[in-house]
XYZ file of C-alpha atoms in Angstrom:
739
model
C 174.068 111.350 12.338
C 171.631 114.195 13.191
C 169.133 111.610 14.455
C 171.719 110.403 16.973
C 172.266 113.943 18.230
C 168.495 114.415 18.566
C 168.296 111.180 20.544
C 171.108 112.369 22.851
C 169.304 115.691 23.384
C 166.101 113.814 24.222
C 167.971 111.594 26.681
C 169.505 114.601 28.420
C 166.126 116.353 28.484
C 164.548 113.316 30.136
C 166.783 113.989 33.131
C 166.435 117.789 33.193
C 167.320 118.915 36.727
C 164.429 120.234 38.811
C 164.362 122.195 42.069
C 162.804 120.603 45.177
C 158.986 120.370 45.237
C 158.490 123.247 47.684
C 160.700 125.493 45.522
C 158.670 124.613 42.431
C 155.570 125.867 44.114
C 157.289 128.978 45.465
C 158.421 129.950 42.007
C 154.976 129.436 40.479
C 153.288 131.472 43.188
C 155.918 134.213 43.056
C 154.945 134.934 39.444
C 151.227 134.641 40.168
C 150.639 131.518 38.085
C 147.806 129.201 39.092
C 147.947 125.437 38.854
C 145.377 125.581 36.087
C 147.524 127.950 33.999
C 150.623 125.766 34.279
C 148.613 122.612 33.625
C 146.987 124.076 30.516
C 150.365 125.178 29.119
C 151.957 121.768 29.658
C 148.788 119.921 28.585
C 148.365 117.963 31.829
C 145.769 117.966 34.615
C 145.853 120.452 37.462
C 146.227 117.595 39.938
C 149.333 116.423 38.060
C 151.097 119.751 38.567
C 149.993 119.689 42.202
C 151.568 116.253 42.571
C 154.839 117.560 41.088
C 154.852 120.396 43.599
C 154.095 118.126 46.530
C 156.742 115.549 45.587
C 154.220 112.743 45.174
C 155.233 112.253 41.530
C 157.950 113.517 39.192
C 157.368 114.923 35.701
C 158.226 112.640 32.805
C 158.929 113.396 29.135
C 157.704 115.162 27.110
C 156.618 117.578 29.877
C 159.778 117.384 32.005
C 162.021 119.574 29.838
C 159.525 122.439 29.291
C 158.575 122.285 32.977
C 162.243 122.532 33.955
C 162.685 125.410 31.504
C 159.721 127.230 33.072
C 161.163 126.839 36.562
C 164.595 127.940 35.396
C 163.143 131.122 33.927
C 161.195 131.833 37.106
C 164.277 131.172 39.268
C 166.116 133.955 37.440
C 163.265 136.345 38.214
C 162.784 135.241 41.821
C 166.056 133.979 43.283
C 165.861 132.270 46.640
C 166.719 134.399 49.666
C 166.293 133.809 53.389
C 163.538 136.429 53.490
C 161.634 135.011 50.522
C 161.956 131.469 51.829
C 160.558 132.561 55.163
C 157.637 134.322 53.442
C 156.873 131.375 51.174
C 156.627 128.827 53.974
C 154.121 129.586 56.738
C 155.519 129.195 60.211
C 154.883 125.783 61.789
C 155.292 124.939 65.434
C 157.891 122.421 66.518
C 155.144 119.925 67.181
C 153.897 120.047 63.595
C 157.123 120.498 61.661
C 157.962 117.772 59.138
C 161.555 116.538 59.426
C 163.624 116.909 56.296
C 164.060 113.682 54.354
C 167.438 112.434 53.156
C 168.196 112.915 49.452
C 167.115 110.162 47.071
C 170.108 107.969 46.144
C 171.508 109.306 42.887
C 172.464 107.368 39.800
C 175.746 108.329 38.246
C 174.110 109.591 35.050
C 171.919 112.154 36.803
C 173.258 112.659 40.309
C 172.911 116.436 40.188
C 169.226 116.241 39.264
C 168.261 113.460 41.652
C 170.028 115.023 44.610
C 167.727 118.011 44.340
C 164.586 115.899 44.836
C 163.500 114.937 48.342
C 160.857 112.459 49.377
C 158.276 113.637 51.927
C 158.231 111.566 55.098
C 154.804 110.858 56.625
C 154.601 112.496 60.034
C 152.151 112.593 62.868
C 149.671 115.425 62.672
C 149.502 117.643 65.705
C 146.206 119.303 66.585
C 145.314 121.621 63.746
C 145.715 125.270 64.677
C 142.605 127.367 64.870
C 141.594 128.425 61.367
C 141.064 131.896 62.768
C 144.811 132.149 63.355
C 145.879 130.119 60.337
C 147.662 132.088 57.619
C 145.998 132.379 54.278
C 147.069 129.374 52.193
C 149.022 129.994 49.043
C 147.133 129.418 45.817
C 147.628 125.825 44.799
C 146.588 122.343 45.777
C 148.942 122.212 48.764
C 150.533 124.700 51.112
C 154.317 124.497 51.295
C 155.468 123.108 54.590
C 152.036 121.821 55.559
C 152.202 118.754 57.835
C 151.146 115.454 56.255
C 149.709 112.878 58.623
C 149.710 109.128 58.091
C 146.006 108.733 58.726
C 145.672 104.967 58.530
C 146.165 103.486 62.010
C 148.286 106.411 63.118
C 148.315 107.022 66.875
C 146.738 110.218 68.113
C 149.219 112.835 69.284
C 149.317 113.400 73.001
C 146.475 115.630 74.069
C 145.052 115.787 70.551
C 141.600 114.516 71.465
C 139.010 112.837 69.289
C 138.935 115.704 66.785
C 142.631 116.365 66.335
C 142.248 117.036 62.621
C 139.549 119.661 62.893
C 135.883 119.756 61.881
C 136.235 118.906 58.181
C 138.357 117.688 55.315
C 138.319 118.674 51.654
C 139.118 115.546 49.634
C 140.883 115.729 46.284
C 142.276 112.997 44.007
C 145.277 113.120 41.686
C 146.055 111.292 38.440
C 147.157 108.196 40.345
C 143.807 108.153 42.171
C 145.509 108.930 45.473
C 143.095 110.876 47.680
C 144.373 113.661 49.918
C 142.398 115.307 52.691
C 142.980 119.033 53.179
C 142.160 120.152 56.699
C 142.172 123.377 58.643
C 145.467 124.994 59.516
C 147.135 123.532 56.407
C 146.846 119.921 57.551
C 147.180 117.156 54.936
C 145.997 113.574 55.354
C 146.485 110.557 53.129
C 143.056 108.976 52.696
C 143.311 105.184 52.338
C 139.601 104.521 51.621
C 138.892 103.113 48.147
C 135.088 103.288 48.202
C 132.438 105.571 49.663
C 131.376 103.086 52.389
C 135.034 102.653 53.344
C 135.454 106.438 53.367
C 132.579 106.832 55.827
C 134.034 104.104 58.056
C 137.444 105.757 57.940
C 136.018 109.175 58.749
C 134.400 107.831 61.917
C 137.100 105.443 63.085
C 140.471 106.867 62.055
C 140.251 110.364 60.595
C 139.742 112.118 63.952
C 137.497 114.719 62.305
C 134.587 116.475 64.004
C 133.892 119.271 66.457
C 132.902 119.596 70.086
C 129.289 120.413 70.899
C 128.322 124.052 71.314
C 126.193 123.431 74.405
C 126.656 121.029 77.295
C 123.293 119.399 76.526
C 123.884 119.230 72.788
C 125.842 116.791 70.650
C 129.176 116.910 68.857
C 129.238 117.971 65.219
C 129.482 115.154 62.693
C 132.589 114.937 60.491
C 132.200 116.922 57.271
C 133.823 115.569 54.104
C 133.911 117.939 51.129
C 134.424 116.103 47.835
C 135.972 117.842 44.854
C 134.949 116.778 41.347
C 138.067 114.588 41.133
C 137.248 112.950 44.466
C 133.678 112.317 43.300
C 134.969 110.435 40.274
C 137.378 108.492 42.471
C 134.476 107.248 44.614
C 132.148 106.417 41.750
C 130.082 109.589 41.855
C 129.464 111.893 38.891
C 131.496 115.089 38.843
C 128.257 116.974 38.086
C 124.586 116.107 38.301
C 122.506 115.605 35.181
C 119.548 117.888 34.529
C 117.123 115.309 35.942
C 119.296 114.701 39.015
C 119.728 118.418 39.571
C 115.962 118.890 39.378
C 115.420 116.082 41.887
C 118.268 117.365 44.059
C 119.857 113.934 44.412
C 121.086 110.777 42.682
C 118.454 108.170 41.810
C 117.908 105.533 44.484
C 119.219 102.764 42.256
C 122.649 104.369 41.761
C 125.499 101.895 42.267
C 127.114 103.947 45.039
C 123.860 104.063 46.996
C 123.585 100.276 46.651
C 127.135 99.946 48.000
C 126.183 102.034 51.034
C 123.075 99.970 51.656
C 125.002 96.700 51.461
C 127.446 98.077 54.028
C 124.593 98.909 56.402
C 124.600 102.675 55.868
C 121.468 104.778 55.469
C 120.669 108.126 53.887
C 118.293 110.736 55.226
C 115.170 111.748 53.327
C 117.119 114.197 51.160
C 119.119 111.273 49.730
C 122.552 111.469 48.162
C 122.549 115.050 46.978
C 124.765 118.140 47.268
C 124.503 117.861 51.054
C 124.138 114.249 52.155
C 124.026 112.708 55.611
C 125.151 109.075 55.810
C 124.436 107.291 59.096
C 123.738 104.117 61.008
C 121.130 103.956 63.783
C 122.536 104.856 67.183
C 123.853 101.796 69.002
C 125.133 101.838 72.553
C 124.627 105.581 72.755
C 127.200 106.148 69.989
C 126.211 108.300 67.030
C 127.572 107.210 63.648
C 126.996 109.908 61.072
C 129.065 111.635 58.384
C 128.088 114.718 56.389
C 129.061 115.058 52.734
C 129.323 118.336 50.835
C 129.808 118.272 47.046
C 130.550 121.752 45.650
C 130.421 120.634 42.011
C 126.783 119.654 42.639
C 126.050 123.256 43.719
C 126.264 122.568 47.446
C 127.870 125.965 47.977
C 125.295 128.389 46.593
C 127.063 131.445 45.200
C 124.491 133.727 46.840
C 125.978 132.786 50.213
C 129.399 131.335 49.367
C 130.469 133.457 46.404
C 133.227 131.762 44.423
C 134.016 129.194 47.130
C 133.119 126.272 44.855
C 135.935 127.270 42.468
C 138.634 127.468 45.139
C 141.456 125.004 45.277
C 141.215 122.400 48.076
C 143.506 124.095 50.601
C 141.745 127.433 50.178
C 138.294 125.857 50.417
C 139.341 124.040 53.588
C 140.380 127.353 55.051
C 137.105 129.104 54.161
C 134.897 126.313 55.488
C 137.191 125.829 58.472
C 136.931 129.458 59.570
C 133.142 129.271 59.224
C 133.031 125.996 61.167
C 135.256 127.387 63.910
C 133.341 130.634 64.325
C 129.771 129.593 63.473
C 129.350 125.813 63.239
C 130.272 122.952 60.957
C 127.995 123.580 57.978
C 125.286 120.956 57.531
C 123.551 122.310 54.443
C 122.822 125.656 52.888
C 123.537 128.750 54.956
C 119.817 128.863 55.821
C 119.828 125.261 57.028
C 122.988 125.879 59.049
C 121.433 129.007 60.562
C 118.416 127.014 61.696
C 120.509 124.119 63.004
C 122.652 126.583 64.944
C 119.584 127.632 66.944
C 119.092 124.060 68.157
C 122.813 123.437 68.674
C 123.040 126.450 71.000
C 119.694 125.848 72.711
C 119.047 122.064 72.748
C 115.485 120.875 73.476
C 116.464 118.222 76.021
C 118.947 117.594 78.809
C 119.939 114.753 81.085
C 117.781 114.491 84.185
C 119.007 114.010 87.710
C 119.702 110.330 88.579
C 116.621 108.344 89.511
C 116.409 105.800 92.317
C 118.429 103.363 90.216
C 121.077 105.940 89.472
C 120.033 106.281 85.823
C 119.570 109.552 83.972
C 116.818 110.182 81.460
C 116.166 112.719 78.730
C 113.931 115.564 79.865
C 112.714 118.889 78.484
C 115.219 121.678 78.836
C 113.656 124.966 80.030
C 114.179 127.915 77.711
C 114.148 125.795 74.540
C 111.470 125.145 71.944
C 111.012 121.560 73.082
C 110.850 118.457 70.889
C 107.290 118.704 69.572
C 106.106 120.763 66.647
C 103.388 123.332 67.361
C 100.544 124.529 65.183
C 100.561 128.282 64.622
C 97.630 130.549 65.286
C 95.381 130.749 62.196
C 96.506 134.317 61.496
C 100.185 133.227 61.631
C 99.813 130.265 59.257
C 100.997 130.544 55.672
C 98.538 129.806 52.892
C 97.925 126.086 52.486
C 98.695 125.183 56.099
C 96.480 122.417 57.570
C 94.984 124.808 60.161
C 93.483 126.699 57.210
C 92.081 123.617 55.477
C 88.524 124.782 56.218
C 88.895 127.874 54.019
C 87.724 127.841 50.393
C 90.506 126.823 48.019
C 90.988 130.196 46.325
C 90.221 132.336 49.349
C 92.538 135.340 49.695
C 93.133 136.431 53.265
C 93.298 140.132 53.994
C 94.990 142.023 56.852
C 92.165 141.088 59.249
C 92.867 137.392 58.690
C 96.616 137.199 58.145
C 99.692 138.397 60.021
C 101.884 140.112 57.436
C 105.158 141.144 59.082
C 107.725 141.638 56.328
C 110.750 143.848 55.655
C 110.428 147.277 54.080
C 110.041 147.786 50.336
C 109.039 151.453 50.128
C 109.909 154.405 47.927
C 108.583 157.859 47.078
C 109.201 160.594 44.529
C 111.867 163.206 45.239
C 110.777 166.641 46.393
C 111.899 169.743 44.508
C 114.454 170.521 47.215
C 115.856 166.990 47.050
C 116.220 167.208 43.271
C 118.535 170.189 43.792
C 120.986 168.115 45.834
C 123.633 166.337 43.749
C 123.960 162.951 45.428
C 121.954 159.928 46.553
C 123.662 158.103 49.418
C 122.694 154.623 50.578
C 123.382 153.390 54.113
C 122.930 149.766 55.113
C 122.381 148.261 58.571
C 124.847 145.508 59.502
C 123.174 142.156 60.292
C 119.828 143.892 60.722
C 117.893 140.692 61.418
C 120.588 139.515 63.807
C 120.422 142.762 65.754
C 116.629 142.455 65.817
C 116.886 138.899 67.175
C 119.021 140.085 70.079
C 116.763 140.470 73.106
C 113.619 139.376 71.238
C 111.104 137.776 73.601
C 109.403 134.906 71.776
C 107.005 132.110 72.635
C 108.656 128.862 73.617
C 107.159 125.391 73.919
C 103.402 125.946 74.321
C 100.499 126.433 71.932
C 99.203 130.004 71.554
C 96.199 131.041 73.630
C 93.285 132.913 72.068
C 92.075 136.011 73.946
C 89.114 138.292 73.125
C 89.270 142.036 73.886
C 92.716 141.756 75.527
C 94.666 144.528 77.225
C 97.866 144.982 75.270
C 101.008 143.937 77.125
C 104.292 144.673 75.320
C 106.024 141.993 77.394
C 103.846 139.172 76.022
C 104.789 137.757 72.602
C 101.913 137.108 70.273
C 99.768 138.374 67.426
C 97.229 141.174 67.960
C 94.261 142.286 65.875
C 94.235 146.054 66.312
C 93.473 149.225 64.343
C 96.576 151.440 63.999
C 95.267 153.682 61.220
C 94.891 156.557 63.712
C 98.650 156.864 64.276
C 99.695 160.195 62.736
C 103.348 160.228 61.681
C 103.332 164.015 61.389
C 103.215 164.233 65.188
C 104.955 161.531 67.194
C 106.973 161.082 70.322
C 110.732 160.932 69.781
C 112.733 160.169 72.906
C 109.467 160.683 74.871
C 108.998 164.210 73.488
C 106.309 165.203 70.974
C 107.797 166.304 67.652
C 106.251 167.602 64.424
C 107.479 165.900 61.251
C 106.677 165.770 57.550
C 104.601 162.633 57.915
C 104.190 162.109 54.187
C 107.953 161.769 53.754
C 108.301 158.821 56.128
C 107.047 155.267 55.511
C 104.507 153.850 57.900
C 106.144 151.505 60.412
C 103.109 149.217 60.347
C 103.228 147.874 56.788
C 106.100 146.614 54.631
C 104.952 148.819 51.758
C 105.100 151.874 54.013
C 101.454 152.656 53.277
C 99.249 153.804 56.133
C 96.945 150.983 57.338
C 93.248 151.429 56.582
C 91.730 149.516 59.468
C 92.238 146.642 61.874
C 95.025 144.229 60.995
C 97.135 141.561 62.673
C 100.498 142.678 64.082
C 103.267 141.088 66.107
C 103.895 142.440 69.601
C 106.875 144.713 68.679
C 104.831 146.555 66.037
C 101.967 147.309 68.431
C 104.446 148.288 71.148
C 106.016 150.804 68.749
C 102.637 152.476 68.181
C 102.467 152.979 71.943
C 106.044 154.309 71.936
C 105.066 156.887 69.306
C 102.472 158.202 71.776
C 99.216 156.563 70.680
C 96.714 154.348 72.472
C 95.886 150.897 71.138
C 92.792 148.772 71.715
C 93.196 145.203 70.407
C 90.079 143.322 69.330
C 91.564 139.863 69.884
C 94.942 138.197 70.212
C 96.855 134.938 70.161
C 99.412 135.147 72.954
C 102.175 132.941 74.319
C 102.667 133.506 78.059
C 105.487 130.947 78.259
C 108.253 132.962 76.668
C 111.962 133.669 76.674
C 114.917 135.103 74.749
C 115.524 131.984 72.695
C 117.684 133.683 70.055
C 120.148 135.562 72.274
C 122.880 132.913 72.137
C 122.338 132.481 68.397
C 122.768 136.197 67.827
C 125.874 136.415 69.991
C 127.662 133.620 68.157
C 126.888 135.050 64.730
C 127.707 138.557 65.889
C 131.100 137.448 67.178
C 131.785 135.544 63.948
C 130.963 138.600 61.852
C 132.863 141.127 63.951
C 135.935 138.895 64.339
C 136.149 138.180 60.627
C 135.714 141.847 59.764
C 138.528 142.649 62.205
C 140.719 140.142 60.346
C 139.942 142.137 57.211
C 141.089 145.352 58.872
C 137.715 146.721 59.998
C 137.742 146.904 63.788
C 135.021 147.929 66.199
C 134.829 151.434 67.684
C 136.662 153.141 64.855
C 135.942 156.856 64.400
C 133.493 157.412 61.514
C 136.109 158.603 59.016
C 138.509 155.776 59.816
C 135.701 153.250 59.603
C 134.780 154.386 56.089
C 138.438 154.211 55.045
C 138.793 150.719 56.504
C 135.667 149.554 54.671
C 137.002 150.780 51.340
C 138.185 147.663 49.524
C 138.179 145.463 52.617
C 137.290 142.327 50.630
C 140.414 142.603 48.510
C 142.623 142.205 51.575
C 141.624 138.550 51.832
C 138.956 137.375 49.358
C 138.530 134.047 51.142
C 137.636 135.742 54.428
C 135.299 137.953 52.419
C 133.448 134.759 51.510
C 133.110 133.940 55.208
C 131.610 137.378 55.906
C 128.961 136.832 53.227
C 128.230 133.337 54.515
C 127.684 134.674 58.038
C 125.299 137.327 56.703
C 123.297 134.740 54.789
C 123.262 132.448 57.815
C 121.497 135.179 59.768
C 119.031 136.037 57.029
C 118.442 132.462 55.913
C 118.069 131.122 59.448
C 115.291 133.598 60.196
C 113.597 132.850 56.877
C 113.780 129.117 57.507
C 111.510 129.541 60.538
C 108.658 129.819 58.019
C 109.754 127.363 55.335
C 106.984 126.846 52.807
C 106.016 123.697 50.935
C 108.358 122.791 48.106
C 108.338 120.269 45.306
C 105.575 118.690 43.312
C 102.787 116.584 44.693
C 101.889 118.843 47.596
C 98.197 119.722 47.987
C 97.051 122.787 49.974
C 95.713 121.714 53.335
C 98.189 118.856 53.679
C 101.244 118.985 55.927
C 104.736 119.241 54.425
C 107.948 117.944 56.043
C 109.092 121.257 57.539
C 105.983 121.413 59.739
C 107.293 118.493 61.787
C 110.167 120.600 63.140
C 109.884 122.359 66.510
C 111.732 125.199 64.750
C 108.940 125.764 62.236
C 107.839 128.931 63.988
C 106.419 131.706 61.782
C 105.568 133.682 64.915
C 109.265 133.922 65.852
C 110.128 135.024 62.329
C 107.385 137.659 62.479
C 108.722 138.970 65.783
C 112.265 139.367 64.442
C 111.177 141.041 61.198
C 108.810 143.311 63.112
C 111.654 144.406 65.383
C 113.956 144.983 62.385
C 111.395 147.163 60.603
C 110.568 149.088 63.779
C 114.276 149.628 64.495
C 114.703 151.017 60.995
C 111.754 153.403 61.392
C 112.923 154.547 64.838
C 116.338 155.520 63.449
C 114.839 157.312 60.440
C 112.443 159.210 62.701
C 115.214 160.290 65.069
C 117.309 161.524 62.137
C 114.365 163.397 60.635
C 113.500 165.068 63.955
C 117.097 166.253 64.452
C 118.113 167.208 60.900
C 115.018 167.404 58.701
C 116.413 164.653 56.442
C 113.967 162.037 55.176
C 114.636 158.831 53.237
C 113.568 158.618 49.605
C 113.669 154.800 49.517
C 113.981 151.938 51.981
C 114.587 148.299 51.065
C 114.798 145.966 54.058
C 117.876 147.289 55.899
C 119.039 149.885 53.334
C 117.886 153.521 53.316
C 118.668 156.105 50.618
C 118.986 159.857 51.307
C 119.788 162.851 49.145
C 122.884 164.796 50.217
C 125.249 167.587 49.206
C 128.201 165.202 49.276
C 128.843 161.554 48.327
C 129.696 160.249 51.804
C 127.447 158.930 54.582
C 129.049 161.690 56.658
C 127.116 164.110 54.436
C 123.901 162.452 55.676
C 124.682 161.597 59.283
C 125.708 164.527 61.486
C 128.758 163.881 63.673
C 130.252 166.419 66.036
C 133.924 166.873 66.876
C 133.666 164.286 69.631
C 132.438 161.648 67.182
C 128.869 161.674 68.501
C 125.778 161.700 66.330
C 122.000 161.954 66.813
C 120.957 159.697 69.710
C 118.774 156.821 68.552
C 119.605 157.347 64.879
C 122.046 155.692 62.494
C 125.664 155.300 63.568
C 128.584 154.288 61.384
C 130.403 151.187 62.550
C 130.906 147.473 62.024
C 128.781 146.181 64.904
C 125.345 144.693 64.122
C 122.712 147.425 64.153
C 125.207 150.071 63.054
C 125.478 151.131 59.409
C 127.966 151.119 56.568
C 128.087 152.856 53.197
C 125.999 150.945 50.658
C 126.674 153.136 47.634
C 126.388 156.612 46.105
C 124.858 157.716 42.813
C 124.011 161.045 41.208
C 120.548 162.486 41.756
C 120.223 162.744 37.974
C 120.779 158.981 37.826
C 117.983 158.537 40.382
C 115.601 160.750 38.441
C 116.348 158.718 35.320
C 115.636 155.432 37.104
C 112.369 156.787 38.489
C 111.295 157.821 34.999
C 112.445 154.540 33.456
C 110.829 152.174 35.965
C 107.938 154.256 37.291
C 104.431 154.679 35.979
C 100.804 154.080 36.974
C 101.391 155.137 40.551
C 104.476 152.949 40.892
C 107.688 154.434 42.270
C 110.930 152.554 41.664
C 112.864 151.662 44.791
C 116.268 153.337 44.369
C 117.672 151.346 47.311
C 117.578 148.271 45.077
C 120.071 149.812 42.630
C 122.090 152.236 44.755
C 125.042 149.890 45.264
C 126.040 149.381 41.627
C 123.814 151.824 39.794
C 122.911 149.088 37.309
C 119.346 148.568 36.126
C 119.017 145.290 34.241
C 116.653 144.305 31.457
C 114.831 142.153 33.981
C 114.127 145.243 36.088
C 112.699 147.058 33.101
C 110.604 144.078 32.044
C 112.327 143.718 28.694
């Protein structure tokens, strides 16, 4: 008899009543549970729980009863109220709202349970709202209330345009192998494609994904499809690369998916099917057919630039990448690659000509750009192994008289006795230092450099100059056009990245030589490589990245033009206000830094022989002279600010690493280093607290005793440890100590 009762209990449990899908998700989120936590408890996949919450599937025994019990317990803790319902469901405009579906017809045995379950009705997707204005998605595989569009053969909404669904989709698959595309603004799309070739076709013909060009003479951004590990498996790709594939950076050419693409007439670029893959067909009839793939589980989103983005759930990842795409550009590779591509997107090399006699337009060079042809650098600007240096002996080491060496600061000194008596070390860091240095930089454009002997220095002409600056005495310099006496030994030299005083003639970029003149000293170049055809190629690039950075920081509660004290308060814990937007901030920073670095990309991979060209040299944007100009300006800007502060206050840095300077102080705040008056003004030409590029923020504070300990631990044989490297966290790793 007991067996019969157990069977009855099991039958009742198989029909345990459940709240509607949106309520299931609200309850889970209200208690802070993630999909992974619920899935692990019920011993199912994360995608399965996501499908229960979206209404795509219903839980079955044996999971249904414990799942219902979980929701019942949570409902007691978080009862539904008008206010909570409004908070749980982001507001949707009338154009995007999904009409409520009628209840599923109920069977007599379980009418109460079935009546609570609704079936989502496919609806047209209105243009996705700007990700900048989109609310932060709730944690989970789908946002409650998000519009679902019937993507296959669905008509475009009125006025939606070719890119109604935004610049990208994050694709995820559930247990039933149904693929869902998560777009910006909370958009959801059913993806009908069953193979990778079909997915590419769908993305170009039906998905309405992409972005408008950033310049009238440029081209629209290709659709970006981001594949989760589950989506990779759905389309025949491995969820993770093997060691050999990871080393090669791609799948082998004979992989079955690559063969499918080839049979369908699709091609891959030279980088193959890797973490970032471009799948295309040759242009026909003036129509570009190209789709970009991003595979986070293959390490497409490097954590140095994208933090924990690769671990985000699809809706959250779509938001992060969508904000970046909206404010910077649709990513096309690493942050460095995107930074370089952004230069061309904002300043295209060609434009359409005026109509000829037959009324046809042709492609012509666009003034102010770098053109379409790659240029050889001057011998002094070339990196080791470049073809222009093929005549040099194989193991020849070039010195300052043969090589332009414009790099960021890495300088430190011992503390003075007076500095040891102060209790704190305070680090200040320049916001987007390389971006600020790129703003207004005059660089060579589309012509080869010209060699000049015994030239007269002209600060308006970009180039490289062989000149002796060893006579510049930092103990007596001009500050704001007035001669000032300083403790020259306490400041780094502005002419070398190590901060050491130069010993003779060396090659310098124009901004470095111009700064020697600004400090009040004459210069007499021996020779130069100059570029008379010049312009401010990077201005638009800087402005877009600056706006992206400042706007995102404002979203995190750090606005421009805040008083110093309020700015420091706003910066305290700003990332915790929205961790996903914090990822965007880091990605923008790395786009600036990586884009500048990519201008001098070196040879990579095996098989390269010094003296032979490598692929990067074929780009018009392989321009080490432009990189040198920007880094020179950044280092000079840093020295100018430190000099102005020293002249006004007698404070000198004890360490400088790129855009971070460390000072001793009586208090732990940057306000104990930087003098501000009651009107909020500080030393003209020196450091200023603020969020704008070129202004500074607090990098970190440590005790002076900590600094003395680090100097003793890492110093020796004339070496002084750079405290700016450790000021943020105070941690010195075993790698730093050489253990």
